[in-house]
Short mmCIF file of C-alpha atoms and ligand atoms in Angstrom, two decimals:
data_model
loop_
_atom_site.label_atom_id
_atom_site.label_comp_id
_atom_site.label_asym_id
_atom_site.label_seq_id
_atom_site.Cartn_x
_atom_site.Cartn_y
_atom_site.Cartn_z
CA MET A 1 0.00 0.00 0.00
CA GLN A 2 1.03 3.58 -0.68
CA GLN A 3 -0.33 6.35 1.44
CA THR A 4 -2.43 6.50 4.54
CA LEU A 5 -5.00 9.26 4.72
CA VAL A 6 -5.91 10.51 8.20
CA LEU A 7 -9.38 12.07 8.41
CA HIS A 8 -10.47 13.88 11.55
CA VAL A 9 -13.96 13.16 12.70
CA ASN A 10 -16.06 14.44 15.57
CA PRO A 11 -16.27 11.53 18.07
CA GLU A 12 -19.77 12.47 19.28
CA GLN A 13 -21.36 13.57 16.04
CA PRO A 14 -19.32 12.22 13.16
CA GLU A 15 -19.49 14.36 10.01
CA ALA A 16 -21.07 12.69 6.97
CA ALA A 17 -18.22 13.36 4.49
CA PRO A 18 -15.32 11.48 6.15
CA ILE A 19 -17.67 8.63 7.10
CA ALA A 20 -18.94 8.31 3.51
CA ARG A 21 -15.38 8.33 2.16
CA ALA A 22 -14.22 5.63 4.59
CA ALA A 23 -17.36 3.56 3.96
CA ALA A 24 -16.69 3.63 0.21
CA VAL A 25 -13.15 2.34 0.85
CA LEU A 26 -14.58 -0.54 2.91
CA ARG A 27 -17.10 -1.44 0.21
CA ALA A 28 -14.31 -1.41 -2.40
CA GLY A 29 -12.29 -3.95 -0.40
CA GLY A 30 -9.92 -1.50 1.32
CA LEU A 31 -8.80 -1.11 4.93
CA VAL A 32 -10.03 1.56 7.35
CA ALA A 33 -8.80 2.09 10.91
CA PHE A 34 -11.47 3.59 13.14
CA PRO A 35 -12.11 4.32 16.81
CA THR A 36 -14.33 2.09 18.89
CA GLU A 37 -15.11 2.72 22.56
CA THR A 38 -12.43 0.13 23.49
CA VAL A 39 -9.44 0.55 21.14
CA TYR A 40 -8.95 1.46 17.47
CA GLY A 41 -9.90 -1.30 15.04
CA LEU A 42 -8.48 -2.17 11.61
CA GLY A 43 -11.59 -2.80 9.53
CA ALA A 44 -12.49 -4.54 6.29
CA ASN A 45 -15.71 -5.89 4.74
CA ALA A 46 -16.19 -9.12 6.70
CA LEU A 47 -17.88 -10.83 3.74
CA ASP A 48 -14.99 -10.09 1.34
CA ASP A 49 -12.32 -12.77 1.70
CA ASN A 50 -9.63 -10.75 -0.09
CA ALA A 51 -10.24 -7.68 2.05
CA VAL A 52 -10.07 -9.79 5.22
CA ARG A 53 -6.79 -11.35 4.10
CA ALA A 54 -5.41 -7.84 3.66
CA ILE A 55 -6.03 -7.22 7.38
CA PHE A 56 -3.85 -10.21 8.26
CA ARG A 57 -1.07 -8.95 5.95
CA ALA A 58 -1.22 -5.39 7.30
CA LYS A 59 -0.92 -6.63 10.89
CA ASP A 60 1.50 -9.51 10.22
CA ARG A 61 -1.15 -11.54 12.01
CA PRO A 62 -1.09 -15.33 11.71
CA ALA A 63 -4.14 -16.79 9.94
CA TYR A 64 -5.04 -18.99 12.94
CA ASP A 65 -6.17 -15.98 15.00
CA PRO A 66 -9.84 -15.21 14.17
CA LEU A 67 -11.36 -11.72 13.91
CA ILE A 68 -14.32 -10.00 15.56
CA VAL A 69 -17.16 -8.96 13.24
CA HIS A 70 -18.69 -5.57 14.07
CA LEU A 71 -22.36 -4.92 13.35
CA ALA A 72 -24.50 -1.78 13.66
CA ASP A 73 -27.45 -3.51 15.35
CA ALA A 74 -28.67 -6.85 16.66
CA ALA A 75 -31.10 -7.14 13.72
CA SER A 76 -28.04 -7.72 11.49
CA LEU A 77 -26.91 -10.81 13.44
CA PRO A 78 -28.37 -13.30 10.91
CA SER A 79 -25.98 -11.90 8.27
CA VAL A 80 -23.10 -13.67 10.05
CA VAL A 81 -24.62 -15.95 12.72
CA ARG A 82 -26.46 -19.24 12.08
CA VAL A 83 -28.46 -19.48 15.33
CA VAL A 84 -29.14 -16.74 17.84
CA PRO A 85 -29.48 -18.29 21.31
CA ASP A 86 -31.95 -16.71 23.77
CA ALA A 87 -29.10 -15.46 25.96
CA VAL A 88 -28.08 -13.10 23.15
CA ARG A 89 -31.31 -11.11 23.45
CA LEU A 90 -30.80 -10.73 27.18
CA LEU A 91 -27.16 -9.74 26.82
CA ALA A 92 -27.99 -7.35 23.98
CA VAL A 93 -30.50 -5.50 26.15
CA HIS A 94 -27.89 -4.96 28.88
CA PHE A 95 -24.60 -4.56 27.04
CA TRP A 96 -25.11 -3.66 23.38
CA PRO A 97 -24.01 -1.43 21.92
CA GLY A 98 -20.86 -1.79 24.01
CA PRO A 99 -17.64 -3.66 24.79
CA LEU A 100 -19.04 -7.21 24.76
CA THR A 101 -18.13 -9.73 22.03
CA LEU A 102 -20.15 -12.93 21.71
CA VAL A 103 -18.84 -16.15 20.17
CA LEU A 104 -21.71 -17.82 18.28
CA PRO A 105 -22.21 -20.42 15.53
CA ARG A 106 -21.22 -18.83 12.22
CA ASN A 107 -23.27 -18.90 9.07
CA ALA A 108 -22.01 -19.89 5.62
CA ALA A 109 -21.64 -16.33 4.33
CA VAL A 110 -18.68 -15.64 6.63
CA PRO A 111 -15.42 -16.46 4.85
CA PRO A 112 -13.11 -18.89 6.69
CA SER A 113 -10.41 -16.19 6.85
CA VAL A 114 -12.54 -14.33 9.43
CA THR A 115 -13.04 -17.32 11.72
CA ALA A 116 -9.67 -19.07 11.20
CA ALA A 117 -11.70 -21.80 9.47
CA GLY A 118 -13.65 -22.46 12.70
CA ASP A 119 -17.41 -23.05 13.10
CA THR A 120 -17.91 -20.03 15.34
CA VAL A 121 -17.82 -16.29 14.74
CA ALA A 122 -17.16 -13.52 17.26
CA VAL A 123 -19.55 -10.54 16.95
CA ARG A 124 -20.09 -7.27 18.70
CA ILE A 125 -21.98 -4.00 18.33
CA PRO A 126 -19.65 -1.17 19.31
CA SER A 127 -21.07 1.91 21.04
CA HIS A 128 -18.66 4.48 19.58
CA PRO A 129 -20.65 6.85 17.32
CA VAL A 130 -17.88 6.82 14.69
CA ALA A 131 -17.79 3.02 14.54
CA LEU A 132 -21.58 2.81 14.33
CA ALA A 133 -21.80 5.49 11.63
CA LEU A 134 -19.07 3.78 9.59
CA ILE A 135 -20.67 0.31 9.75
CA ARG A 136 -24.09 1.76 8.85
CA ALA A 137 -22.72 3.77 5.94
CA ALA A 138 -20.71 0.81 4.63
CA GLY A 139 -23.80 -1.40 4.77
CA VAL A 140 -21.67 -4.49 5.42
CA PRO A 141 -20.47 -6.30 8.55
CA VAL A 142 -16.98 -5.04 9.43
CA ALA A 143 -14.26 -7.46 10.55
CA ALA A 144 -11.79 -5.60 12.74
CA PRO A 145 -8.98 -6.67 15.02
CA SER A 146 -7.20 -4.04 17.09
CA ALA A 147 -5.23 -1.70 14.79
CA ASN A 148 -1.73 -2.72 15.89
CA ARG A 149 0.93 -5.07 14.56
CA PHE A 150 0.46 -8.61 15.85
CA GLY A 151 1.68 -9.09 19.42
CA ARG A 152 2.04 -5.37 20.08
CA ILE A 153 0.09 -3.03 22.34
CA SER A 154 -3.41 -2.09 21.17
CA PRO A 155 -3.90 1.53 20.03
CA THR A 156 -6.00 3.95 22.05
CA CYS A 157 -5.25 7.04 19.93
CA VAL A 158 -4.39 7.81 16.32
CA GLU A 159 -0.66 8.24 17.04
CA HIS A 160 -0.48 4.61 18.16
CA VAL A 161 -2.21 3.47 14.95
CA LEU A 162 0.16 5.49 12.77
CA ALA A 163 3.22 4.15 14.60
CA ASP A 164 2.27 0.57 13.70
CA LEU A 165 0.28 0.84 10.46
CA GLN A 166 1.24 3.94 8.48
CA GLY A 167 1.39 2.96 4.81
CA ARG A 168 -0.50 -0.28 5.52
CA VAL A 169 -4.05 1.08 5.77
CA ASP A 170 -5.99 3.28 3.32
CA ILE A 171 -7.77 5.59 5.78
CA ILE A 172 -7.55 6.23 9.50
CA LEU A 173 -10.54 7.97 11.07
CA ASP A 174 -9.17 10.07 13.93
CA GLY A 175 -11.84 10.34 16.61
CA GLY A 176 -9.49 11.12 19.49
CA PRO A 177 -8.65 8.84 22.42
CA THR A 178 -10.82 5.78 23.03
CA PRO A 179 -12.87 5.99 26.24
CA VAL A 180 -12.69 2.40 27.63
CA GLY A 181 -9.05 1.73 26.78
CA VAL A 182 -8.99 -2.08 26.98
CA GLU A 183 -10.57 -4.45 24.45
CA SER A 184 -14.04 -5.95 24.64
CA THR A 185 -14.88 -8.92 26.83
CA VAL A 186 -15.03 -12.05 24.66
CA LEU A 187 -17.81 -14.34 25.91
CA SER A 188 -18.41 -17.76 24.37
CA LEU A 189 -22.04 -18.83 24.10
CA VAL A 190 -21.21 -22.11 22.38
CA SER A 191 -20.06 -23.80 25.60
CA SER A 192 -22.66 -25.26 27.99
CA ILE A 193 -21.90 -22.53 30.55
CA PRO A 194 -21.12 -19.07 29.09
CA ALA A 195 -17.36 -18.62 29.31
CA ILE A 196 -15.23 -15.47 29.34
CA LEU A 197 -12.39 -16.17 26.91
CA ARG A 198 -10.91 -12.69 27.32
CA PRO A 199 -11.81 -10.31 30.17
CA GLY A 200 -12.45 -6.77 28.94
CA GLY A 201 -14.66 -3.70 29.06
CA VAL A 202 -17.73 -5.50 30.47
CA SER A 203 -16.88 -6.97 33.88
CA ARG A 204 -17.35 -10.56 34.97
CA GLU A 205 -19.58 -9.30 37.80
CA ALA A 206 -21.88 -7.46 35.36
CA LEU A 207 -22.20 -10.58 33.17
CA ALA A 208 -22.85 -12.83 36.17
CA ALA A 209 -25.60 -10.48 37.36
CA VAL A 210 -27.42 -11.00 34.05
CA LEU A 211 -26.55 -14.62 33.24
CA GLY A 212 -26.18 -16.21 36.65
CA GLU A 213 -23.33 -18.58 35.95
CA VAL A 214 -20.20 -17.48 34.04
CA ASP A 215 -16.91 -19.36 33.67
CA VAL A 216 -13.63 -17.52 33.33
CA HIS A 217 -11.08 -19.11 31.05
CA GLN A 218 -7.84 -19.36 33.06
CA LEU A 219 -5.34 -16.65 32.25
CA ALA A 220 -2.56 -18.12 30.16
CA ILE A 221 0.43 -17.25 32.31
CA THR A 222 2.73 -19.85 30.85
CA PRO A 223 3.10 -19.83 27.07
CA GLU A 224 1.43 -22.72 25.27
CA PRO A 225 1.28 -23.58 21.57
CA GLU A 226 -1.18 -21.10 20.10
CA SER A 227 -2.98 -23.59 17.88
CA MET A 228 -4.01 -25.50 21.01
CA GLN A 229 -5.98 -22.64 22.48
CA ILE A 230 -9.71 -21.99 22.55
CA SER A 231 -9.28 -18.29 21.78
CA PRO A 232 -6.00 -17.99 19.94
CA GLY A 233 -5.42 -14.29 20.57
CA THR A 234 -5.38 -14.92 24.30
CA SER A 235 -1.84 -16.28 24.26
CA SER A 236 0.68 -14.83 26.64
CA SER A 237 3.26 -12.49 25.07
CA HIS A 238 0.35 -10.57 23.58
CA TYR A 239 -0.04 -6.86 24.24
CA ALA A 240 3.71 -6.61 24.80
CA PRO A 241 5.78 -3.44 25.00
CA ARG A 242 9.33 -3.58 23.65
CA ALA A 243 10.81 -3.43 27.14
CA ARG A 244 10.84 -6.52 29.36
CA LEU A 245 7.85 -6.18 31.71
CA ILE A 246 7.63 -7.69 35.19
CA LEU A 247 4.24 -7.77 36.93
CA TYR A 248 4.05 -7.48 40.73
CA ARG A 249 1.07 -8.94 42.56
CA GLY A 250 0.27 -8.74 46.26
CA GLN A 251 -0.72 -6.33 49.01
CA LYS A 252 0.48 -2.80 49.61
CA PRO A 253 2.83 -1.68 51.05
CA ALA A 254 4.94 -4.85 50.55
CA LEU A 255 4.11 -4.78 46.81
CA LEU A 256 5.52 -1.28 46.34
CA GLN A 257 8.51 -1.92 48.58
CA ALA A 258 9.44 -4.96 46.47
CA MET A 259 9.08 -2.93 43.26
CA ARG A 260 11.21 -0.11 44.66
CA ALA A 261 13.95 -2.51 45.79
CA GLU A 262 14.05 -4.14 42.35
CA ALA A 263 14.02 -0.75 40.57
CA ASP A 264 16.96 0.33 42.71
CA ARG A 265 18.88 -2.88 41.96
CA LEU A 266 18.21 -2.75 38.20
CA GLN A 267 19.15 0.92 38.07
CA SER A 268 22.50 0.21 39.69
CA GLU A 269 23.08 -2.45 37.02
CA GLY A 270 22.67 0.23 34.37
CA GLU A 271 19.12 -0.63 33.25
CA ARG A 272 16.69 2.16 32.31
CA VAL A 273 13.75 1.37 34.56
CA GLY A 274 10.11 2.31 34.01
CA VAL A 275 7.46 1.96 36.70
CA LEU A 276 3.74 1.63 35.94
CA ALA A 277 1.65 2.24 39.06
CA ALA A 278 -1.16 4.32 40.58
CA ASP A 279 -1.04 8.09 41.15
CA GLU A 280 -0.90 7.55 44.90
CA ASP A 281 2.20 5.32 44.55
CA ALA A 282 4.38 8.16 43.23
CA GLY A 283 5.95 8.93 46.61
CA TYR A 284 7.54 5.47 46.82
CA PHE A 285 9.65 6.15 43.76
CA ALA A 286 10.43 9.85 44.37
CA ALA A 287 14.08 9.32 45.32
CA LEU A 288 14.73 6.97 42.38
CA ARG A 289 13.16 9.48 40.00
CA GLU A 290 15.50 12.22 41.14
CA ARG A 291 18.74 10.30 40.57
CA GLN A 292 21.35 11.98 38.37
CA THR A 293 22.03 8.98 36.18
CA SER A 294 19.17 7.21 34.43
CA PRO A 295 16.36 8.17 36.81
CA VAL A 296 13.34 5.88 37.07
CA CYS A 297 10.59 6.82 34.60
CA PHE A 298 7.33 6.79 36.57
CA GLN A 299 4.09 6.38 34.58
CA PRO A 300 0.93 6.80 36.66
CA VAL A 301 -2.31 5.33 35.28
CA GLY A 302 -4.72 7.12 37.62
CA SER A 303 -5.97 6.42 41.12
CA GLU A 304 -6.28 2.82 42.25
CA GLN A 305 -9.76 3.87 43.41
CA CYS A 306 -10.83 4.46 39.81
CA LEU A 307 -10.28 1.39 37.65
CA THR A 308 -12.02 2.96 34.66
CA ASP A 309 -9.15 5.49 34.59
CA VAL A 310 -6.55 2.74 35.02
CA ALA A 311 -8.00 0.77 32.08
CA ARG A 312 -8.30 3.87 29.90
CA ARG A 313 -4.70 4.92 30.54
CA LEU A 314 -3.02 1.49 30.59
CA TYR A 315 -1.96 1.15 26.93
CA GLY A 316 -1.01 4.83 26.65
CA ALA A 317 1.30 4.37 29.64
CA LEU A 318 2.94 1.30 28.07
CA HIS A 319 3.40 3.20 24.80
CA ALA A 320 4.90 6.15 26.70
CA LEU A 321 7.38 3.89 28.51
CA ASP A 322 8.44 2.37 25.19
CA GLN A 323 8.88 5.88 23.78
CA ALA A 324 10.97 6.86 26.79
CA GLY A 325 13.33 4.03 25.85
CA VAL A 326 13.21 2.10 29.12
CA THR A 327 14.71 -1.40 29.04
CA VAL A 328 12.58 -2.86 31.82
CA ILE A 329 9.10 -2.04 33.17
CA LEU A 330 7.97 -2.89 36.70
CA ALA A 331 4.16 -2.85 36.72
CA ARG A 332 1.79 -3.30 39.64
CA ASP A 333 -1.40 -5.32 39.69
CA PHE A 334 -4.78 -3.68 40.42
CA GLY A 335 -6.74 -6.66 41.75
CA ASN A 336 -9.37 -8.70 39.96
CA ALA A 337 -12.57 -6.78 40.73
CA GLY A 338 -14.41 -5.08 37.86
CA LEU A 339 -12.03 -3.78 35.17
CA GLY A 340 -9.10 -4.92 37.36
CA LEU A 341 -9.42 -8.39 35.82
CA ALA A 342 -8.91 -7.06 32.27
CA VAL A 343 -5.96 -4.94 33.43
CA ARG A 344 -4.42 -7.96 35.16
CA ASP A 345 -4.97 -10.10 32.07
CA ARG A 346 -3.19 -7.62 29.75
CA LEU A 347 -0.31 -7.01 32.15
CA THR A 348 0.10 -10.76 32.72
CA ARG A 349 0.37 -11.33 28.97
CA ALA A 350 2.72 -8.37 28.55
CA ALA A 351 4.86 -9.94 31.27
CA GLY A 352 5.03 -13.21 29.31
CA GLY A 353 5.22 -15.21 32.53
CA ARG A 354 7.42 -12.79 34.55
CA VAL A 355 4.93 -12.44 37.43
CA ILE A 356 6.16 -11.92 41.00
CA GLN A 357 3.81 -12.66 43.88
CA VAL A 358 4.87 -10.55 46.85
O1 LIG B 1 -12.47 -4.30 21.70
C1 LIG B 1 -12.21 -5.14 20.82
O2 LIG B 1 -12.61 -6.29 20.88
C2 LIG B 1 -11.35 -4.65 19.64
C3 LIG B 1 -12.17 -3.60 18.87
C4 LIG B 1 -11.47 -3.17 17.62
O3 LIG B 1 -13.43 -4.11 18.61
N1 LIG B 1 -11.00 -5.75 18.80
C5 LIG B 1 -10.10 -6.69 19.17
O4 LIG B 1 -9.83 -7.64 18.20
O5 LIG B 1 -9.55 -6.70 20.26
P1 LIG B 1 -8.59 -8.63 18.25
O6 LIG B 1 -8.59 -9.32 16.95
O7 LIG B 1 -7.39 -7.87 18.61
O8 LIG B 1 -8.98 -9.66 19.35
C6 LIG B 1 -10.03 -10.56 19.10
C7 LIG B 1 -10.03 -11.66 20.12
C8 LIG B 1 -8.84 -12.55 19.96
O9 LIG B 1 -8.42 -12.93 21.26
C9 LIG B 1 -9.40 -13.74 19.17
O10 LIG B 1 -8.68 -14.92 19.39
C10 LIG B 1 -10.80 -13.81 19.75
O11 LIG B 1 -11.19 -12.46 19.94
N2 LIG B 1 -11.74 -14.45 18.83
C11 LIG B 1 -12.14 -13.98 17.62
N3 LIG B 1 -12.98 -14.86 17.04
C12 LIG B 1 -13.11 -15.90 17.88
C13 LIG B 1 -13.83 -17.12 17.85
N4 LIG B 1 -14.60 -17.45 16.80
N5 LIG B 1 -13.73 -17.96 18.91
C14 LIG B 1 -12.96 -17.61 19.98
N6 LIG B 1 -12.25 -16.49 20.07
C15 LIG B 1 -12.31 -15.63 19.04
MG1 LIG B 2 -5.59 -7.38 19.33
#
């Protein structure tokens, strides 16, 4: 591909002209990156096998990792889904449009490139006005993974998309930063008990309140062969910054003391250390930040009392630490309640198994 065109668009009330232009590109088999409420997606017409294959090439994504199909409304489900179980109606009332992806039996119109040749298809109805306007204007279901190179951090603003995909996508719709900040929750409805394959923007507690019973697929802390997995994109080593990341789990203050001791030790070995923690943790690292030689780079992600902020700022903080050129990142855990589970999941994968329980 040649040139990438960036079109600004009002995130609340998207203007008709940029949406129409991007929709025409989708209908013609091209690639459009666009904001959703979770992260930016890299979209193509889900019913066009060639266009879908172009997504995999642009991302360097292996063909075994299936894509999410984005629809404008639940009435469009039969265009990609064979049977719509009763639970879908219930979930749709509570969570759609929004950051919930459902894995359902696919219908024959969906090319095997979308589903990695599997019998199921993942679908969601995003709530971002730009995403909805684009899907409506295109008039086709839109397959879209996160708009990053495979294995890298998902993009929450247009700068992140450009850094990974400039020259590999026809149009990027710039609708500003994405409000949720972590990807959608992937919920399988093809298992006997609904199962969370990837925690995300809709919490386990919220799903359990509606469905009763919900399983959570164990976080893959140790790497396993990807082809063996139920949801291939949930492998560890996903969502990884360039720097080596170590995740610290446990109670404060021991958690922060252990991180500070390790930061101090790594610094004295000549490493450039980044710390990802809460606003209120800043004081612990004050002395290390003021050092003359390679001071610790502290990236706060908001108050630990406000997990919506932590989720929204997580990927931006990882991008910023990469930009700062740190060689190692010490990140703290934020528990498993609400959005904390999605944050833990992404940091665990970014750590690729380097998890320290304090
Ligand atoms: O928030 C999101 O979900 C974003 C925005 C753009 O919508 N999209 C996103 O897509 O995160 P992607 O491709 O980066 O992640 C999709 C996840 C992967 O873990 C993939 O393995 C899983 O969904 N998935 C897709 N189709 C599946 C299927 N049929 N069965 C099980 N897992 C599936
Ligand atoms: Mg992704």
